[in-house]
mmCIF file of C-alpha atoms and ligand atoms in Angstrom:
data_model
loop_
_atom_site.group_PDB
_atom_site.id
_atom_site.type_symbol
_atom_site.label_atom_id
_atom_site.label_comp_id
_atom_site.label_asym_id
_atom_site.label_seq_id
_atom_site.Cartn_x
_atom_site.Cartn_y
_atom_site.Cartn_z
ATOM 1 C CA UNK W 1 17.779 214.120 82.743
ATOM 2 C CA UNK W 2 16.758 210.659 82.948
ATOM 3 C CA UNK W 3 12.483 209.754 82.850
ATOM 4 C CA UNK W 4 12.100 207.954 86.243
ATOM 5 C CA UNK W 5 9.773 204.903 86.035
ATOM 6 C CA UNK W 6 7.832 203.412 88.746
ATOM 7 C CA UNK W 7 6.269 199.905 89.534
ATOM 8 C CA UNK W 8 5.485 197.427 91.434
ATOM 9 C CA UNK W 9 8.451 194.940 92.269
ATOM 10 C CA UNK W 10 8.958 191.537 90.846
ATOM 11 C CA UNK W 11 11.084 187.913 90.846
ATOM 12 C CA UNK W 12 13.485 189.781 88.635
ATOM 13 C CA UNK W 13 14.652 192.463 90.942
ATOM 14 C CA UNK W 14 15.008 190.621 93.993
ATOM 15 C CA UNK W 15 19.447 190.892 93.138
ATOM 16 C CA UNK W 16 19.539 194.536 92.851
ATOM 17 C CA UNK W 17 16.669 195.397 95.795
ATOM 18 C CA UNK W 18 19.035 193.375 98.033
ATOM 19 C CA UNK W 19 21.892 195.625 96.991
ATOM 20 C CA UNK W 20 20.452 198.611 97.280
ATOM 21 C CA UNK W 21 18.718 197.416 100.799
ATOM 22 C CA UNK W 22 22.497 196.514 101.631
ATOM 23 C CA UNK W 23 23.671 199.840 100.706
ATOM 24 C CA UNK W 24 21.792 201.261 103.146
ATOM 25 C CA UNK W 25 21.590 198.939 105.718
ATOM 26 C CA UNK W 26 25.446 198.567 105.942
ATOM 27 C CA UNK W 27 25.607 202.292 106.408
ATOM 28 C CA UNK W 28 23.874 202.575 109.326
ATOM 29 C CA UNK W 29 26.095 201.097 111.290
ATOM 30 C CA UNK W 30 27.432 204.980 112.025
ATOM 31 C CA UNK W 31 24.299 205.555 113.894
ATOM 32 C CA UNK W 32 24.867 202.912 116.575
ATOM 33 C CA UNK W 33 27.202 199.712 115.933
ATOM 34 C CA UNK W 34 25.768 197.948 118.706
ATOM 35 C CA UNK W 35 21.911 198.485 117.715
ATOM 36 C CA UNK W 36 22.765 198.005 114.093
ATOM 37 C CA UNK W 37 25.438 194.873 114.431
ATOM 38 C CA UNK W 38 24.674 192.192 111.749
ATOM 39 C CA UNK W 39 25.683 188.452 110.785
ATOM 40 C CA UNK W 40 27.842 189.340 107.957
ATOM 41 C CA UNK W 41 27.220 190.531 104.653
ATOM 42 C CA UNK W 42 26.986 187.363 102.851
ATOM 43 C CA UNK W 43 24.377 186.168 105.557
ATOM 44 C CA UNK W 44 22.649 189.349 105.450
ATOM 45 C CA UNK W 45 22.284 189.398 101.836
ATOM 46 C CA UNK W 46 20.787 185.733 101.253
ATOM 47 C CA UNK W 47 17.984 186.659 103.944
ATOM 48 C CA UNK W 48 17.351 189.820 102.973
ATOM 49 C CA UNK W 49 16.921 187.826 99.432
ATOM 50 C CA UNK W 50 14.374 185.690 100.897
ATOM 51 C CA UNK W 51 12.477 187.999 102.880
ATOM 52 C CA UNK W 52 11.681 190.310 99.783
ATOM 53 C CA UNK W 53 10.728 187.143 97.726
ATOM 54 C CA UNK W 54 8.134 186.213 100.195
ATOM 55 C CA UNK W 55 6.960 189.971 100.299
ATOM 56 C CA UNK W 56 6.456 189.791 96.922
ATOM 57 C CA UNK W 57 3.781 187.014 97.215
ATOM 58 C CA UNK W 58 2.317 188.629 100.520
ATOM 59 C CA UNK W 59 -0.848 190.433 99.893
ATOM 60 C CA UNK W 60 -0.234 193.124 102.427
ATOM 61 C CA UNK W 61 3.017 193.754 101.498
ATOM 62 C CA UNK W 62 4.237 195.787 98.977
ATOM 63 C CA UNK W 63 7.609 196.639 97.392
ATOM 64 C CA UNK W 64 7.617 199.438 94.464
ATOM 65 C CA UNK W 65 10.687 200.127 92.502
ATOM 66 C CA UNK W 66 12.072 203.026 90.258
ATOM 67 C CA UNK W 67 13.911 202.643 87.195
ATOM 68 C CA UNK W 68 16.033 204.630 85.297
ATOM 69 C CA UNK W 69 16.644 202.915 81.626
ATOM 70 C CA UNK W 70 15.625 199.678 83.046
ATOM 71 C CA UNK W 71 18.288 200.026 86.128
ATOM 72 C CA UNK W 72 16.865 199.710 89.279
ATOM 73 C CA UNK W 73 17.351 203.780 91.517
ATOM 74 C CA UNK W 74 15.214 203.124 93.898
ATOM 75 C CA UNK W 75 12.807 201.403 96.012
ATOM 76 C CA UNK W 76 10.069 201.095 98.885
ATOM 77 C CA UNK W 77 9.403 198.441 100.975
ATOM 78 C CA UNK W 78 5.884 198.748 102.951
ATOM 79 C CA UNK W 79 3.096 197.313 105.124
ATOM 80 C CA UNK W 80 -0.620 197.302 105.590
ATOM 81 C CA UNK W 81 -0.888 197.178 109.225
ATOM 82 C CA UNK W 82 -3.678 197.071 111.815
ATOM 83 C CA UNK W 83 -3.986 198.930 115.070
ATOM 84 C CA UNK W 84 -5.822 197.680 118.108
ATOM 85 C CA UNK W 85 -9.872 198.252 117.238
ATOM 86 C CA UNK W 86 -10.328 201.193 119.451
ATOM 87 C CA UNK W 87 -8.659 203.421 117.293
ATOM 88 C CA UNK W 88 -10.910 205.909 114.737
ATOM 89 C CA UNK W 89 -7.899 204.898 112.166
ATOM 90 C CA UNK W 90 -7.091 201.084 112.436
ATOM 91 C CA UNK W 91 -5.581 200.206 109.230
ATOM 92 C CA UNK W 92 -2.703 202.079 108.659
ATOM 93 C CA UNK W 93 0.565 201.416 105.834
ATOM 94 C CA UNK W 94 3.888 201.128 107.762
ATOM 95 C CA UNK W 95 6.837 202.382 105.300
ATOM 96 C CA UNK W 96 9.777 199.366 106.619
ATOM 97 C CA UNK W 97 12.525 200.790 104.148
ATOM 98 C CA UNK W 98 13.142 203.187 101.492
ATOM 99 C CA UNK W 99 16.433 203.498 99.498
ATOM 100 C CA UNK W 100 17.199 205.415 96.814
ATOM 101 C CA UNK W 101 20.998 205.410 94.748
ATOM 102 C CA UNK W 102 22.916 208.066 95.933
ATOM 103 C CA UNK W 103 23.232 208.992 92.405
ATOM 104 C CA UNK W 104 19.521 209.568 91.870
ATOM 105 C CA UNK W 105 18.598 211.730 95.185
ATOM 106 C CA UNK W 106 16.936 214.834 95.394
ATOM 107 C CA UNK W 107 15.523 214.327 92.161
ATOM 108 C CA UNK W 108 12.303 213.134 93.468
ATOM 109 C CA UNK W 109 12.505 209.533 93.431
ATOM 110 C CA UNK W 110 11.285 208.467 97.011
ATOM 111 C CA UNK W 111 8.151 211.185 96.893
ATOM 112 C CA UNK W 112 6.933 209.138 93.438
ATOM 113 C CA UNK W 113 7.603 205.594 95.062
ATOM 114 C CA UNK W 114 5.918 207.196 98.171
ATOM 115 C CA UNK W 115 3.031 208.297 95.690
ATOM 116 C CA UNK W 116 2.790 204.756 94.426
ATOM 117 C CA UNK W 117 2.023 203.476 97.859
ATOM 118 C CA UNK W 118 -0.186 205.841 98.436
ATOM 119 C CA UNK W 119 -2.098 205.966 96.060
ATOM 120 C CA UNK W 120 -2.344 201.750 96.343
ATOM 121 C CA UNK W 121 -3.322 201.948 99.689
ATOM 122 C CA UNK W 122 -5.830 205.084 99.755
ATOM 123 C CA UNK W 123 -7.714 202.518 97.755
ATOM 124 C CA UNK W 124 -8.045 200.627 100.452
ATOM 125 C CA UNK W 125 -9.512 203.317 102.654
ATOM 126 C CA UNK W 126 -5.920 203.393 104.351
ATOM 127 C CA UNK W 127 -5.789 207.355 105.740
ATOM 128 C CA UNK W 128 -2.341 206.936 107.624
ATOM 129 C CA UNK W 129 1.425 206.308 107.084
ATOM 130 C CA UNK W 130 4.357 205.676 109.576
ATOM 131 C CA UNK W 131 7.748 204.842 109.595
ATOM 132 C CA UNK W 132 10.713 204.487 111.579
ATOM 133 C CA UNK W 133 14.105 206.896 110.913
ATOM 134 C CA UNK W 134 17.158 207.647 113.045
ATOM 135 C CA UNK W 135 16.992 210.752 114.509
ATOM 136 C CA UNK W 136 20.123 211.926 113.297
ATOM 137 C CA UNK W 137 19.673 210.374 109.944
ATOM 138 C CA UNK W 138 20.570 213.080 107.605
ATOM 139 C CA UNK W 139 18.417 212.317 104.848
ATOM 140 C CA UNK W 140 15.596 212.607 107.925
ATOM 141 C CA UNK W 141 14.126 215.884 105.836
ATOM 142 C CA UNK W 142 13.261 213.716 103.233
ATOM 143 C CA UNK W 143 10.071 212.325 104.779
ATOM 144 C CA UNK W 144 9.014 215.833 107.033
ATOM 145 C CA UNK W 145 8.968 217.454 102.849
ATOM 146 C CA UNK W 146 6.833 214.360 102.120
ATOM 147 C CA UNK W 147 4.460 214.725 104.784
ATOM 148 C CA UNK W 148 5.779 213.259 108.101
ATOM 149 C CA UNK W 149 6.085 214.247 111.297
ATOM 150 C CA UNK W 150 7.525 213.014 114.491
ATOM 151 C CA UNK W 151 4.915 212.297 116.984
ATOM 152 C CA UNK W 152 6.455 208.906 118.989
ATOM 153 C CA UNK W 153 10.399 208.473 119.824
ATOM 154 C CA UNK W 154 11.147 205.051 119.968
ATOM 155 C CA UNK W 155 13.479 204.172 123.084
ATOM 156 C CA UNK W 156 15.780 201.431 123.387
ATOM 157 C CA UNK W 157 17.317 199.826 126.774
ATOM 158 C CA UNK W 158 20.306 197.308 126.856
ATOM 159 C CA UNK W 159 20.379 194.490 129.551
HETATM 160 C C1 LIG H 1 15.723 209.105 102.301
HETATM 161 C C2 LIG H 1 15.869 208.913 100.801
HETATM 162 C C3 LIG H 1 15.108 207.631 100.436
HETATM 163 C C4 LIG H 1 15.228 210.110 100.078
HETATM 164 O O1 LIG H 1 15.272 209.856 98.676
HETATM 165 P P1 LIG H 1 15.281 211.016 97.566
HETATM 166 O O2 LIG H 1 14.857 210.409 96.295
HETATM 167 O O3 LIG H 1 16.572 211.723 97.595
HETATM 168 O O4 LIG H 1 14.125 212.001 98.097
HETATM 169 P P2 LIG H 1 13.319 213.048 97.209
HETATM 170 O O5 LIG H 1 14.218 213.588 96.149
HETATM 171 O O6 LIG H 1 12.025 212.455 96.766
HETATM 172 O O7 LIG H 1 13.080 214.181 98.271
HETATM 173 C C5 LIG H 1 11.798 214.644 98.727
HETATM 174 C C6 LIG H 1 12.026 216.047 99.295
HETATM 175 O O8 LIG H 1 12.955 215.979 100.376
HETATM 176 C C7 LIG H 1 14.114 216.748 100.072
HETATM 177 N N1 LIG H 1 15.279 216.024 100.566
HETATM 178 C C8 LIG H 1 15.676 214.761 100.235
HETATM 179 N N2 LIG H 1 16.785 214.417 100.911
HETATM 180 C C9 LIG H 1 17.099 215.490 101.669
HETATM 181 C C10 LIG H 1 18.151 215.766 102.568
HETATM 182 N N3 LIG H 1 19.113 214.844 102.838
HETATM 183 N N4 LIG H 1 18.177 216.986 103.180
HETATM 184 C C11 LIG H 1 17.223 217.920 102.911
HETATM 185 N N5 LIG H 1 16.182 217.716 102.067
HETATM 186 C C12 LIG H 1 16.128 216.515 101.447
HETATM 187 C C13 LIG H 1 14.129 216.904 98.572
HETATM 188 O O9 LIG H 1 14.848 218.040 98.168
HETATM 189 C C14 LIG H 1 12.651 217.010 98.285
HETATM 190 O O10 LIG H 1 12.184 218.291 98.657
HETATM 191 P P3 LIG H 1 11.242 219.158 97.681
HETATM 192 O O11 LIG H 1 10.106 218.266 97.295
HETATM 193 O O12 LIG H 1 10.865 220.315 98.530
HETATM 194 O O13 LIG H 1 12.093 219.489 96.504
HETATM 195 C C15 LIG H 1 17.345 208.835 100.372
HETATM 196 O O14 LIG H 1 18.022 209.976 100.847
HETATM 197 C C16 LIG H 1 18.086 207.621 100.877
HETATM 198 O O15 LIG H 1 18.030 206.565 100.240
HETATM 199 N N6 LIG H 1 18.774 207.721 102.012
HETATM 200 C C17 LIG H 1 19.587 206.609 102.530
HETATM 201 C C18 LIG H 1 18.744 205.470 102.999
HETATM 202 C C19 LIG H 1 18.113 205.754 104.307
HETATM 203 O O16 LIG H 1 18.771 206.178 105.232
HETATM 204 N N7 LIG H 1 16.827 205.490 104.366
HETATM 205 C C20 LIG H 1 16.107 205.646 105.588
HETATM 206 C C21 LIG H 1 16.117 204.426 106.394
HETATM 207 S S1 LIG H 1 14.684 203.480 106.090
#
C-alpha cells in the first residue's frame, strides 16, 4: 500500500483542495436540497478557491493535506476559535471540513490529518475540538472512532 504523507497546505494545492471540497460538498445535497442548495458549480468552485487562499495566509486557520505519490487524498480544513471568557476552556479548534478520496478511506487518512491539527494546536494550549456533521452522514463513525461525541444538535427553522 501506498506511504500516506501529511502537511501543511500551500498556493499549489488550492486546484485539487477545491475539488476534493467539491466532491463532498456537491454530495450533500442528499441530506437536505433545500439546506444544502448552492450557486452553481462553477460559482462554487471560484469561491471556494478564494476562501482557501486567504486561509492559507490566516494565522488561525489551518488547512493540512495528505498525499499519496505527490497526489493530493485528503484534507482538513480548521479553526482556532474563542468561546465567551467564562468558560474554563476558551480557545478551542473548530474542524470546518474534512474530505478524504473515496479511494483512500478507511485507511487512516483523516485520523493522521486529525493528528496534524492536533498536535499544532495542543501547542497552543488548545484542549478541545468540535465540528459540525449530518446526523445521518454515514461516514458520521469516522469522528466518534477519533474521539468525538455528540453533545449539541444544531436545529434549523425555515421562514
Ligand atoms: C469522514 C471521512 C473524512 C473519514 O475519512 P477516512 O480517512 O476514511 O477515516 P479514517 O480511515 O481515518 O477512519 C478513522 C476510523 O473511523 C472508521 N471509519 C471511517 N469511516 C467509517 C464509516 N463510514 N463507517 C464506520 N467506520 C468508519 C475507520 O475504520 C477508522 O476506525 P479504526 O481506527 O477503528 O480502524 C471520509 O469518510 C469522507 O471524506 N467522507 C465524505 C466527506 C464528508 O462527508 N465529510 C464530513 C463533512 S465535513
Amino acid at each position: 500500500m501506498e506511504e500516506i504523507e501529511y502537511r501543511p497546505a500551500c498556493d499549489s494545492d488550492l486546484s485539487a483542495l477545491t475539488e476534493l471540497w467539491w466532491h463532498m460538498q456537491s454530495s450533500h445535497d442528499a441530506y437536505d436540497p433545500k439546506f444544502y442548495k448552492n450557486i452553481g458549480a462553477e460559482k462554487c468552485r471560484d469561491l471556494c478557491y478564494s476562501y482557501f487562499k486567504d486561509l492559507l495566509r490566516k494565522e488561525d486557520s489551518m488547512i493540512y493535506v495528505a498525499t499519496s505519490a505527490s497526489t493530493l487524498v485528503g484534507m482538513i480544513v480548521a479553526h482556532f476559535r474563542t468561546r465567551p471568557p467564562v468558560y474554563d476552556v476558551s480557545r478551542v479548534v473548530e474542524v470546518e471540513v474534512a474530505v478524504v478520496d473515496p479511494n483512500y478511506r478507511r485507511r487512516g487518512v483523516f485520523r493522521g490529518l486529525l493528528t496534524s491539527v492536533e498536535n499544532k494546536v495542543k501547542l497552543a494550549g488548545v484542549e478541545m475540538a468540535e465540528l459540525m456533521v449530518e446526523h445521518d452522514n454515514p461516514d458520521k463513525p469516522a469522528y466518534e472512532k477519533t474521539g468525538f461525541s455528540l453533545r449539541q444538535d444544531k436545529m434549523v427553522k425555515w421562514f
